[in-house]
Coordinates of C-alpha atoms in Angstrom, one line a residue:
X1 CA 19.9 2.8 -11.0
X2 CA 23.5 2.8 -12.0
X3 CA 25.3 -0.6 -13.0
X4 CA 29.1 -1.2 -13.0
X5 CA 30.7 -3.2 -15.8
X6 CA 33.9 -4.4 -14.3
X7 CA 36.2 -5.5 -17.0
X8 CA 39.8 -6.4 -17.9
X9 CA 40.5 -8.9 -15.0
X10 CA 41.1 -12.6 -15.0
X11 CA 38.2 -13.7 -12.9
X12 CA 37.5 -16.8 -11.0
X13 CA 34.3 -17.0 -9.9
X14 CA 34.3 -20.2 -7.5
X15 CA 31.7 -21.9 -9.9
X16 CA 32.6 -25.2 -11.1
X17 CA 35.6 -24.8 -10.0
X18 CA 38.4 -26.5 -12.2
X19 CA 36.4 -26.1 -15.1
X20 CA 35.8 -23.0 -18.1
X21 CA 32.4 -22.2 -15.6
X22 CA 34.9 -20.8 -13.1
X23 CA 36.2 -18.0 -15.7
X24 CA 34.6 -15.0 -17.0
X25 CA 36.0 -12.0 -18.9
X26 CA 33.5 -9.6 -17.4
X27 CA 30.7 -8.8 -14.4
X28 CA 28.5 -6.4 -13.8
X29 CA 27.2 -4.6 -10.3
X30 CA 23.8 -3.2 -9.4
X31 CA 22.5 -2.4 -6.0
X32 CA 24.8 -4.2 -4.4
X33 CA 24.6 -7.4 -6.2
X34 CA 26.3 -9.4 -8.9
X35 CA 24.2 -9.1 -12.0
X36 CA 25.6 -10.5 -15.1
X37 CA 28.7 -12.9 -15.3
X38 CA 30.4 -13.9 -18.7
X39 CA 32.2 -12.6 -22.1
X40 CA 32.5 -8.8 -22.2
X41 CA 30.6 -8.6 -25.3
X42 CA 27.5 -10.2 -23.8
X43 CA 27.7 -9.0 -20.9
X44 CA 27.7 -5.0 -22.7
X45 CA 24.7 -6.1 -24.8
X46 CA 22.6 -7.7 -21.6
X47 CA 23.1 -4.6 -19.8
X48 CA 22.3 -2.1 -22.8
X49 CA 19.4 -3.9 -23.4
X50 CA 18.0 -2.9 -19.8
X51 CA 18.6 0.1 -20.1
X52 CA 19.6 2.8 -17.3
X53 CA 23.3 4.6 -16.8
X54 CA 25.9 2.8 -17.1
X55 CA 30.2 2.8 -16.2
X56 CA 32.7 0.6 -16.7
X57 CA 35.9 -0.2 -14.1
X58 CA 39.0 -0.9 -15.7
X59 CA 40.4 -3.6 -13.7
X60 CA 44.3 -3.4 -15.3
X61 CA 44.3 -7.2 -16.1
X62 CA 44.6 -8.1 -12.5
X63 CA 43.2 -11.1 -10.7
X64 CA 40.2 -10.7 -9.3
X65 CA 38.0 -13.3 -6.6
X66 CA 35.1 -13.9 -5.0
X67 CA 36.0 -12.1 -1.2
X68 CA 37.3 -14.4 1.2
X69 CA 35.2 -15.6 4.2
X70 CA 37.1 -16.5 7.3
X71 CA 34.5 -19.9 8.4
X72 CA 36.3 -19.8 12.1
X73 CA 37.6 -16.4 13.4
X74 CA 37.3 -14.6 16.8
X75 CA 36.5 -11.3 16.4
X76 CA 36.4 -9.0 19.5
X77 CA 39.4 -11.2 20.8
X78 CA 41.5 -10.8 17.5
X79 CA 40.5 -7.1 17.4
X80 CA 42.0 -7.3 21.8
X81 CA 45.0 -9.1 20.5
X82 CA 46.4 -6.5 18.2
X83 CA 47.4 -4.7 20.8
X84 CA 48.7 -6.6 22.9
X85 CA 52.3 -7.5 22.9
X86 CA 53.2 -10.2 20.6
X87 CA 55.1 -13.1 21.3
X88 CA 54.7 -15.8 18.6
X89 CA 58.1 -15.1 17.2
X90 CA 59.6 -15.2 20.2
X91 CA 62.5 -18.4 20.2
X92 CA 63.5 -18.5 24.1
X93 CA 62.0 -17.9 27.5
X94 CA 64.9 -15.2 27.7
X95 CA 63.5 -13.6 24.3
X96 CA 59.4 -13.6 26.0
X97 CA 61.5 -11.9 28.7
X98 CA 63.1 -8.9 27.2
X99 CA 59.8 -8.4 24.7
X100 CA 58.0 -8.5 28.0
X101 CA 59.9 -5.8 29.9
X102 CA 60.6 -3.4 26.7
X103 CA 56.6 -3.2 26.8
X104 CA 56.3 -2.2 30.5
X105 CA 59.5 0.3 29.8
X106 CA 57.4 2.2 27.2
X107 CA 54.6 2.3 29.0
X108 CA 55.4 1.9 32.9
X109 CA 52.1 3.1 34.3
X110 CA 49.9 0.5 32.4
X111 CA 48.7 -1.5 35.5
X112 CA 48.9 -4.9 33.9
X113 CA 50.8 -6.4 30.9
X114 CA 48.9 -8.3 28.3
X115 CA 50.7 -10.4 25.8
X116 CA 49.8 -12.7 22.9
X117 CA 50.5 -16.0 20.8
X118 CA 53.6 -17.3 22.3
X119 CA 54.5 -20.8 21.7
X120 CA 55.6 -23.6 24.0
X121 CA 58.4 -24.6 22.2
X122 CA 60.0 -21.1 23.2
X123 CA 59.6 -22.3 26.9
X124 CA 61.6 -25.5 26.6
X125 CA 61.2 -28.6 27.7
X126 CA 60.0 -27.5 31.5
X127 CA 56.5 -26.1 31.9
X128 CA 55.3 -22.5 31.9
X129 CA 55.4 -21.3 35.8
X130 CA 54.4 -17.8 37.4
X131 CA 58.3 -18.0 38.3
X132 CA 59.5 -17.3 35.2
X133 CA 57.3 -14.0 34.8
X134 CA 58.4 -12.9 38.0
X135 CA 62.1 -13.0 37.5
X136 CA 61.5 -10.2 34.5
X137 CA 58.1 -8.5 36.2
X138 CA 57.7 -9.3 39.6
X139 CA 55.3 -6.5 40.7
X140 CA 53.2 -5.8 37.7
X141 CA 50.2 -8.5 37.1
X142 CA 51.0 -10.5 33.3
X143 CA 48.3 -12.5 31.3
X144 CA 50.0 -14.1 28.3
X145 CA 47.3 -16.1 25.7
X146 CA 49.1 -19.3 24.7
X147 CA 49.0 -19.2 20.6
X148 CA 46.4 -21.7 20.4
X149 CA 44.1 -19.4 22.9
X150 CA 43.7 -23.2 25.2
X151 CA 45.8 -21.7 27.9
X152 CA 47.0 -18.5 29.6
X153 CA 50.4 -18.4 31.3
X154 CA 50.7 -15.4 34.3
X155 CA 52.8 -14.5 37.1
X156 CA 52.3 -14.3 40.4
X157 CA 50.5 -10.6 40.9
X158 CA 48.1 -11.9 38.4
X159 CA 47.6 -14.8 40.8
X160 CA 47.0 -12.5 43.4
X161 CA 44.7 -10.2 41.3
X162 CA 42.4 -12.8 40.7
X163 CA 42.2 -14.3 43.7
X164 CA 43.7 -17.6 42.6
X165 CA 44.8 -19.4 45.5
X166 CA 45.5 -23.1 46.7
X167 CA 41.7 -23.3 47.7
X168 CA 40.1 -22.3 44.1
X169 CA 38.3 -24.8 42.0
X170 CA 39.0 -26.1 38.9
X171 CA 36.0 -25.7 36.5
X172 CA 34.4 -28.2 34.3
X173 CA 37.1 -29.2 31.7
X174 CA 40.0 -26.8 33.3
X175 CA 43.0 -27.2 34.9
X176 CA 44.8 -24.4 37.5
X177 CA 48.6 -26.3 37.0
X178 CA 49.5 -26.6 41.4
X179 CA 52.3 -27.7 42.7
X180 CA 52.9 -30.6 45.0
X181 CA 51.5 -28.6 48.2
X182 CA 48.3 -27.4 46.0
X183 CA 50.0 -23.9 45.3
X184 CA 48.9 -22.4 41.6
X185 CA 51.8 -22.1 39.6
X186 CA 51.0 -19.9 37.3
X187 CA 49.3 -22.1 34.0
X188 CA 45.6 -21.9 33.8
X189 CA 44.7 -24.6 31.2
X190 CA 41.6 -24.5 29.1
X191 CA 38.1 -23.7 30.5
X192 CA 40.3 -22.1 33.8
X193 CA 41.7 -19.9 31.1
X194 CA 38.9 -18.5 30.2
X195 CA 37.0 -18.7 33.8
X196 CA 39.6 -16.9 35.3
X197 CA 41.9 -14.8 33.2
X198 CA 39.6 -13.8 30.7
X199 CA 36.8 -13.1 32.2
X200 CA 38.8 -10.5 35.1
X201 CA 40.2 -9.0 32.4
X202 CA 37.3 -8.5 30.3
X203 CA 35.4 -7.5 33.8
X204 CA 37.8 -4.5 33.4
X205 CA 36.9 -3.6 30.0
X206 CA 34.2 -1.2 29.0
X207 CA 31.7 -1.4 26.5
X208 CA 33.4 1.1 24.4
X209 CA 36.8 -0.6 24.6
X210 CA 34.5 -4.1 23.4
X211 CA 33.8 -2.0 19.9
X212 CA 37.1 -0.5 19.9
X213 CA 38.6 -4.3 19.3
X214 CA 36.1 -4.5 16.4
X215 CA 37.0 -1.8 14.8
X216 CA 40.5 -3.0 14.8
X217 CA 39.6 -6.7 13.6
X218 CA 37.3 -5.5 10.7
X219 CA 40.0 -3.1 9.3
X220 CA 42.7 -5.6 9.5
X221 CA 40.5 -8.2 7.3
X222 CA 39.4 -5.2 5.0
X223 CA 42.8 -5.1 4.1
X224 CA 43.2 -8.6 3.5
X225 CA 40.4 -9.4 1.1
X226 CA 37.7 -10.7 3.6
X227 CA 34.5 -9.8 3.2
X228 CA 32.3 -12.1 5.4
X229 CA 33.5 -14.1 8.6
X230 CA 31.9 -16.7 11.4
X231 CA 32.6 -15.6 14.4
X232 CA 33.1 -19.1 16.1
X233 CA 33.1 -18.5 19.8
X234 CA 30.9 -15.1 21.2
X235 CA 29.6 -14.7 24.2
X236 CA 27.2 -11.8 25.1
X237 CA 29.7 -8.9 25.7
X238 CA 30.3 -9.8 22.3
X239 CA 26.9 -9.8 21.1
X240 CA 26.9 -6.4 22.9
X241 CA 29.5 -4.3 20.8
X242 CA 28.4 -5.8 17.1
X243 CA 24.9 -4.4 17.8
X244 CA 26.2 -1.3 19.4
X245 CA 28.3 -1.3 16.4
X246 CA 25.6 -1.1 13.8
X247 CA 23.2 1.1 16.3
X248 CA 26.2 4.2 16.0
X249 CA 26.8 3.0 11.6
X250 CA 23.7 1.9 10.6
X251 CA 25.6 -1.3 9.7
X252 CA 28.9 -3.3 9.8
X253 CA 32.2 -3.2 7.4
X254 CA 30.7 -6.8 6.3
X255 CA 28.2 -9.1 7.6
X256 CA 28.9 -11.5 10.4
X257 CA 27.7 -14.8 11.1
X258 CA 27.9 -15.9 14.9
X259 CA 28.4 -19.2 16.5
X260 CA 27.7 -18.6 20.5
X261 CA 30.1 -20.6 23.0
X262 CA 28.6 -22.7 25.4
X263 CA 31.0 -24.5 28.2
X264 CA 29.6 -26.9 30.9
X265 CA 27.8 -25.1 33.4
X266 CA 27.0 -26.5 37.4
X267 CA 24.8 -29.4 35.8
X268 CA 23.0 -30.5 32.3
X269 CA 19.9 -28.1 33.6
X270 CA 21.9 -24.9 33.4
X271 CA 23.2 -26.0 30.1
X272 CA 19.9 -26.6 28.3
X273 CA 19.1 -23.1 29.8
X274 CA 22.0 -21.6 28.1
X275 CA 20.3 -23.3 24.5
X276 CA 17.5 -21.6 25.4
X277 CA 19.4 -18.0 25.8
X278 CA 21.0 -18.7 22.8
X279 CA 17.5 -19.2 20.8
X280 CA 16.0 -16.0 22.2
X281 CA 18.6 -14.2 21.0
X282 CA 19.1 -15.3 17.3
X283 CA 15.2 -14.9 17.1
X284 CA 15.2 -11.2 18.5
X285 CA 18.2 -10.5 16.1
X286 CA 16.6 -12.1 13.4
X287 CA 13.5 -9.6 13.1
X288 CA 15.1 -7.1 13.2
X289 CA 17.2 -4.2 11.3
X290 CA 20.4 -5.6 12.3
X291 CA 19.8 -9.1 10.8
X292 CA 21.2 -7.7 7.6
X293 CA 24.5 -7.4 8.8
X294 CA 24.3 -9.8 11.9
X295 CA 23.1 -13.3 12.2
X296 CA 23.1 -16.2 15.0
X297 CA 24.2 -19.2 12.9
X298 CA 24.3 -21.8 16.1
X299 CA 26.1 -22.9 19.0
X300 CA 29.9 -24.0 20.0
X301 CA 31.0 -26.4 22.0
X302 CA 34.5 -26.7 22.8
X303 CA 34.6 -30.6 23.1
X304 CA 38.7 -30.7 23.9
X305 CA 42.1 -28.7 24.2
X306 CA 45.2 -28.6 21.7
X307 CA 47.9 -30.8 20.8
X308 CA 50.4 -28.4 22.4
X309 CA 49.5 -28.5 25.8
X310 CA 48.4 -32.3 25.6
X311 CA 44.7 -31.4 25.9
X312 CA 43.3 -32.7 23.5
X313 CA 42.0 -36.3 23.6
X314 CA 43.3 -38.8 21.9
X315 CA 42.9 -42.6 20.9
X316 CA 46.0 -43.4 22.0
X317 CA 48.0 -41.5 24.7
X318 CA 51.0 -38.6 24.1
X319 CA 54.7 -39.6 24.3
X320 CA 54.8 -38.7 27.4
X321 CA 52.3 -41.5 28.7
X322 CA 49.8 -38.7 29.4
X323 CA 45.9 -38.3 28.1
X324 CA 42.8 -35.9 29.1
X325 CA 39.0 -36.4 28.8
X326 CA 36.9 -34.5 26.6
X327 CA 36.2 -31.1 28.3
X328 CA 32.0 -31.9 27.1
X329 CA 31.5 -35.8 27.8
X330 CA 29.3 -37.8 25.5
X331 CA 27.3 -38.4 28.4
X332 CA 27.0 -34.5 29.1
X333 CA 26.5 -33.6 25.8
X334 CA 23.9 -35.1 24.0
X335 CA 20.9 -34.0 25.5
X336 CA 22.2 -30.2 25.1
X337 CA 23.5 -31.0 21.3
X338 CA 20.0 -32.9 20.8
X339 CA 18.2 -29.5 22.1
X340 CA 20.6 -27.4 19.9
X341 CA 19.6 -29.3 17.1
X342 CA 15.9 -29.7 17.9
X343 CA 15.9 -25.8 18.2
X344 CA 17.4 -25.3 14.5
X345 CA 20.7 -24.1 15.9
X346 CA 23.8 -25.2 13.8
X347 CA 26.1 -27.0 16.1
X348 CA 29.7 -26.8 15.7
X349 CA 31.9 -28.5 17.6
X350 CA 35.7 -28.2 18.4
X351 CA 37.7 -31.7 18.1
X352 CA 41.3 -31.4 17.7
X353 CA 42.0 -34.9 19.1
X354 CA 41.5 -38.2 17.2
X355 CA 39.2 -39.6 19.6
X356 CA 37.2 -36.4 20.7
X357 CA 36.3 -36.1 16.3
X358 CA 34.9 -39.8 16.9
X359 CA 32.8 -38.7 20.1
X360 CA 31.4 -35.7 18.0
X361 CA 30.4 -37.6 15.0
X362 CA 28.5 -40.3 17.4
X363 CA 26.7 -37.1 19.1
X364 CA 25.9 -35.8 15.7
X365 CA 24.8 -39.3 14.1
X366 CA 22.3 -39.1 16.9
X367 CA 20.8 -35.5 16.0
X368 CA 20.7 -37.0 12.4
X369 CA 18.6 -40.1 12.9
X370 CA 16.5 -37.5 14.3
X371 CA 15.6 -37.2 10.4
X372 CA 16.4 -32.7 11.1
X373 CA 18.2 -31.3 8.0
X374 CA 20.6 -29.2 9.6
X375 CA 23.9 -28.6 8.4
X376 CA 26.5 -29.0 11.2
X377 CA 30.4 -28.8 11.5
X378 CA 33.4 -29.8 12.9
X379 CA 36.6 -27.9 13.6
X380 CA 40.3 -27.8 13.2
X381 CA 40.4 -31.9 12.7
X382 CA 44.2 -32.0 13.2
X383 CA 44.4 -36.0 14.0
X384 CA 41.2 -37.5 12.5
X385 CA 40.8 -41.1 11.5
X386 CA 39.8 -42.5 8.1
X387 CA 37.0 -44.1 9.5
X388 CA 35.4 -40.7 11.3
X389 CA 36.1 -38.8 7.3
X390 CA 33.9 -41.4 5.9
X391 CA 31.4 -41.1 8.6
X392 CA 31.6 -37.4 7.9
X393 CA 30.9 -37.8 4.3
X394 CA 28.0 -39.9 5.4
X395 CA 26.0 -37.5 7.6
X396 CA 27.1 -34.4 5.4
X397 CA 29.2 -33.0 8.2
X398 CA 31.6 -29.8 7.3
X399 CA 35.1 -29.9 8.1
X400 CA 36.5 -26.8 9.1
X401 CA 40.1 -26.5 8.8
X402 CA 43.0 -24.1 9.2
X403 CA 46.4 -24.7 7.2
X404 CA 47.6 -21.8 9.4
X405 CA 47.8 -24.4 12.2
X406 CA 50.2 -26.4 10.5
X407 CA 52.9 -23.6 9.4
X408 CA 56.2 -25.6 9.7
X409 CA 57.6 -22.8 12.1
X410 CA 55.4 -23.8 14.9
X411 CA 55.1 -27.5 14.5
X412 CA 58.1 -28.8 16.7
X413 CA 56.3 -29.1 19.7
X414 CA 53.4 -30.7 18.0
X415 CA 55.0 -33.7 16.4
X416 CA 57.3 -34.0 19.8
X417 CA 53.9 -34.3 22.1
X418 CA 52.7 -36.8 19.8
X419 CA 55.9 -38.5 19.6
X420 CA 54.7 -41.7 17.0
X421 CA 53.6 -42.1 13.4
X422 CA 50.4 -39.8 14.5
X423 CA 52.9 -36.7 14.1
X424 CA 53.1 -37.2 10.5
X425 CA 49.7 -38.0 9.7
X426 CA 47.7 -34.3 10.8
X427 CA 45.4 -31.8 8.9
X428 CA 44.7 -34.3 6.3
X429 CA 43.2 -32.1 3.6
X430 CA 43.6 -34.7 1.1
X431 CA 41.9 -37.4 2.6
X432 CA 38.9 -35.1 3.5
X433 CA 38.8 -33.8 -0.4
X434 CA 38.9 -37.7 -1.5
X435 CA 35.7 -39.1 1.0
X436 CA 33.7 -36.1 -0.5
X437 CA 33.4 -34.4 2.9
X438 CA 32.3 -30.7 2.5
X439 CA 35.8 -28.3 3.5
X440 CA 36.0 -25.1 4.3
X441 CA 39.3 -23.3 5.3
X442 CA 39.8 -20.3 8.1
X443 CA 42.5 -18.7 10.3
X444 CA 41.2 -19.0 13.9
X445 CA 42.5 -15.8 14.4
X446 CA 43.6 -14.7 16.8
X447 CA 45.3 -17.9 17.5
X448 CA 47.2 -17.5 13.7
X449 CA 47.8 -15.0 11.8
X450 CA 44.8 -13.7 10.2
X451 CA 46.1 -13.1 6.2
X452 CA 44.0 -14.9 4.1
X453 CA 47.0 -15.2 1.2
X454 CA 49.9 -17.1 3.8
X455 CA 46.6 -19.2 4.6
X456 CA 46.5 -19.8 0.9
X457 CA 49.9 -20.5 0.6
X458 CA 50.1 -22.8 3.3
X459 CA 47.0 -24.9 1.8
X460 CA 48.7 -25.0 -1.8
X461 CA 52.1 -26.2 -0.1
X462 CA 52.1 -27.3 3.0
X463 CA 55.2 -24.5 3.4
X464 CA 55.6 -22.3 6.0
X465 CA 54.5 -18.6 5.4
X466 CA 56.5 -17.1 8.5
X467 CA 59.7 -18.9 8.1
X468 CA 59.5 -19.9 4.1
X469 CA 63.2 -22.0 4.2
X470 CA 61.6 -24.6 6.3
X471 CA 60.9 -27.8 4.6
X472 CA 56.9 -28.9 3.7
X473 CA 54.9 -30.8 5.9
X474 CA 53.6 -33.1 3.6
X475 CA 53.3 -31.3 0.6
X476 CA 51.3 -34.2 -0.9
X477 CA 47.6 -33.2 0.9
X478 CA 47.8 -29.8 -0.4
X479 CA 45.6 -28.5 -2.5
X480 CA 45.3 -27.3 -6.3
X481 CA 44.6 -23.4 -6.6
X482 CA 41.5 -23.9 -7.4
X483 CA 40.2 -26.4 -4.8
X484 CA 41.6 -23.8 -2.1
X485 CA 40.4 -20.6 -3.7
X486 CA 36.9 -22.9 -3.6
X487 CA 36.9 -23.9 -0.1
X488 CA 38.6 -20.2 1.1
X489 CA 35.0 -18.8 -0.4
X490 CA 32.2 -21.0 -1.7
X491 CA 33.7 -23.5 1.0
X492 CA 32.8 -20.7 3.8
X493 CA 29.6 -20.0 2.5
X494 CA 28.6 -23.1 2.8
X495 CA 29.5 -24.1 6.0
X496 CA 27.8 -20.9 6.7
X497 CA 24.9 -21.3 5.1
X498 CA 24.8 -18.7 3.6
X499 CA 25.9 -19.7 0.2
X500 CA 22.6 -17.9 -1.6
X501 CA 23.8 -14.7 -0.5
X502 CA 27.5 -14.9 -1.2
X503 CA 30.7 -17.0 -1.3
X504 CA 30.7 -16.9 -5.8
X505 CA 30.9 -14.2 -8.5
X506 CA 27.1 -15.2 -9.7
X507 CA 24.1 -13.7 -10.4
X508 CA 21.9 -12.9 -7.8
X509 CA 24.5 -12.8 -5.3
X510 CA 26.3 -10.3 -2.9
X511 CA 28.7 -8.6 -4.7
X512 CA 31.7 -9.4 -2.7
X513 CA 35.4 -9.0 -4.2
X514 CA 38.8 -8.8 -3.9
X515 CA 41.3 -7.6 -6.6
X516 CA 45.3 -8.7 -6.1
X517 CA 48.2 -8.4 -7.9
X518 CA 48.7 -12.0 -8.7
X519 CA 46.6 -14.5 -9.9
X520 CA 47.1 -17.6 -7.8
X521 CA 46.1 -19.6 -10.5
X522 CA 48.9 -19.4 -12.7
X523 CA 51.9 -17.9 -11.1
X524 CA 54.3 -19.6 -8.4
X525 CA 52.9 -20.2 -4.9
X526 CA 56.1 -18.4 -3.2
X527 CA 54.7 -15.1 -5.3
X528 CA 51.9 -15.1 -2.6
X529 CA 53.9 -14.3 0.5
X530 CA 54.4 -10.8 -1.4
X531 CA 51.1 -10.1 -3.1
X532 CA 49.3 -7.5 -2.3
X533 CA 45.3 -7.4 -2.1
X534 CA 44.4 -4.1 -4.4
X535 CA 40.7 -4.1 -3.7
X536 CA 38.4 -5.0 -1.4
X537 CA 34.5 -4.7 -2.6
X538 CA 31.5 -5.7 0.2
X539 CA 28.0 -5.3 -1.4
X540 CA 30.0 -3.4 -4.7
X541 CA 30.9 -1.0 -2.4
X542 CA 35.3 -0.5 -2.5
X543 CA 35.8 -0.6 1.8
X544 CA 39.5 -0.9 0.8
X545 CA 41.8 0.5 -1.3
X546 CA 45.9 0.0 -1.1

């Protein structure tokens, strides 16, 4: 068996972080694993005194790192999003517009247009409507994903191609915007989003186009250091394509872990059914070949909307007078979380909204007096009291977190919804770091841009990677290189749990690295926004080179 001194590098290794534990001149690699951290000269005399055949890499003095793990991703729909057309740079309605039509011009035959990631601050201050569309493309059906992924925004032959009409229901925790006479108007908010618009489309789709998206999302985080991710919302088609995926390669590019979505079904019986689904399948997966590369972590539930389109719940209502309800009531929930739980599922739940992170940490402070040691999580957290970070701390409750949410360029509409004190109080990192709550940082692709280093330099700044001028949003929460290079990795591993197969440089461990041109640590966080990622190693194997 051949081991692989890798040497020459300044190496963090995401143990004890801050301290000399999270340095090491030298590591070595052998069937796949990490097997001997430290000096160069130990490391040289452990491995001649095993014997065997032995190289040595040359790493030229570069930085090199544990390999990111992306804790809250979306695969298949990141992978779908790369080719469609992309709006989140887009400043005016007028601007959606032309982007809109240039993309039917170079292709006029496509029977629908699908666009991406535009914001509502390019709308203005009136609300999305079909009308708009159809002044630019009246005749060919458009599906634009809002950038937060809550809400899709079409025009009227898209209406008419999903049968949307003034007699259609709104689902469980959805919204079809109507007009005064009942008429859709072209926004379908939340779980009508994803009832409607994304499932036609994805009723269109073949199996092969399903792996084709996968393809795309796993060479796109190849190239940006990642090595692991949670998928954070799949459904079955999903499920589908991963194992088709490894059936056709024998594997994956890197392992997966996969939280599957449950929304509301017709009443709390269907929805302990879908639990039940869910545990068939993560046992079936789990004894077999594919578990190597594929595992069913747990369940999602999408407790409320966004900031940006005012549906997420709050304590306290938006400027404009306005508040929602959970999309899962407490009422609703518990007894499916309480079976989750029961079952050995990890739950993680989505609360944007102040008061939906209080209604999740009462649901989960029930599964805990149940005396079960599971490990569960909340996401994104972008207005969270003190009061529910303590109780977080308490139960040992993850926060998931994204600083790509809070990039300065796309925060106008954020702080304007909230309107109050509340719009300069979000994503605090610091206060989460302080209680003692375990943190781990993401993307939510495709909802931001996927990069892991702008997500790094957005965590160590509070800047904003797409539009750098901009002034901080509180640079005073962010974090110190090492705390973020932490959470980015051994943070992800364990909210994962998954943190005895990889997430650190160690012994023992996957041998999962990335090599970049800069080393965080020391240089100036701006330096980021033009590194490069050299390297990226999954199971000491390179599956990207620049």
């Amino acid at each position: 068996m051949v081991t692989t001194i890798y040497r020459n590098a300044t190496i963090f290794t995401a143990d004890d972080a801050g301290s000399a534990g999270a340095q090491a001149e030298a590591f070595t690699v052998s069937a796949g694993r990490f097997t001997h951290v430290g000096p160069l000269d130990q490391v040289r005399a452990d491995v001649a005194a095993e014997g065997g055949e032995v190289t040595e890499v040359d790493l030229g003095g570069r930085f090199v790192g544990p390999g990111i793990i992306d804790s809250h991703t979306h695969l298949t729909t990141f992978g779908e999003a790369v080719g469609k057309v992309q709006l989140r740079d887009c400043r005016t309605l007028e601007e959606i517009r032309q982007r809109l039509l240039a993309a039917h011009q170079a292709d006029p035959g496509a029977p629908r247009i699908l666009g991406a990631s535009w914001l509502f601050d390019a709308v203005g201050d009136e609300h999305p409507t079909a009308a708009m569309l159809d002044e630019a493309l009246p005749d060919v059906p458009v599906y634009l994903d809002a950038n937060d992924l809550h809400s899709v925004w079409v025009n009227t032959a898209a209406l008419e191609e999903m049968g949307i009409d003034a007699h259609s229901q709104d689902p469980v925790g959805g919204r079809i915007a109507r007009d005064a006479e009942g008429r859709a108007t072209g926004m379908l908010y939340e779980t009508a989003g994803r009832q409607y618009a994304r499932n036609f489309l994805e009723s269109l789709s073949t199996p092969e186009d399903q792996v084709r998206f996968l393809e795309l999302a796993f060479e796109a985080y190849l190239e940006s250091g990642v090595t692991t991710v949670t998928d954070m919302a799949m459904n079955q088609a999903d499920v589908a394509a991963i194992r088709a995926l490894i059936a056709r390669d024998g594997g994956l590019p890197f392992p997966v872990t996969a939280h599957m979505i449950i929304e509301p079904g017709a009443d709390t019986v269907a929805d302990l059914a879908g639990i039940e689904e869910i545990v068939a399948l993560q046992q079936e997966i789990a004894v077999g070949s594919e578990a190597e590369w594929f595992r069913i972590a747990g369940v999602k539930f999408i407790m409320d909307g966004v900031i940006d389109a005012c549906t997420a719940t709050m304590r306290v209502p938006y400027a404009d007078g306005t508040n929602c309800d959970p999309i899962w009531s407490a009422e609703r929930l518990r007894p499916v979380a309480q079976a989750a739980d029961e079952a050995g599922l990890q739950i993680a739940m989505h609360a944007i909204g102040d008061r939906t992170s209080e209604i999740a940490l009462d649901l989960l402070e029930d599964c805990a007096r149940r005396r079960h040691p599971r490990r569960h999580r909340v996401e994104h957290l972008e207005t969270v009291t003190e009061e529910t970070i303590g109780r977080m701390a308490r139960l040992g409750v993850t926060a998931s977190m994204q600083p790509v949410h809070c990039d300065p360029a796309i925060m106008d509409n954020w702080k304007a919804v909230l309107g109050d004190h509340r719009s300069e109080e979000g994503f605090p990192w610091k206060k989460v770091r302080d209680a003692g709550v375990a943190l781990t940082l993401g993307t939510d692709a495709p909802t931001a841009p996927h990069e892991a280093l702008p997500n790094l330099y957005i965590a160590l700044t509070g800047g904003s990677a797409m539009s750098p001028e901009l002034p901080p949003y509180h640079p005073e929460r962010a974090f110190t290189p090492e705390e973020a290079l932490t959470a980015l990795t051994a943070g992800g591993a364990w909210a994962g749990e998954m943190e005895r197969l990889r997430g650190r440089i160690r012994p023992g461990l996957e041998a999962n690295f990335l090599v970049l041109d800069a080393d965080p640590r020391q240089q100036a966080p701006e330096v980021l926004l033009g590194t490069q990622v050299r390297s990226t190693y999954v199971r000491g194997v390179q599956r990207y080179r620049r």
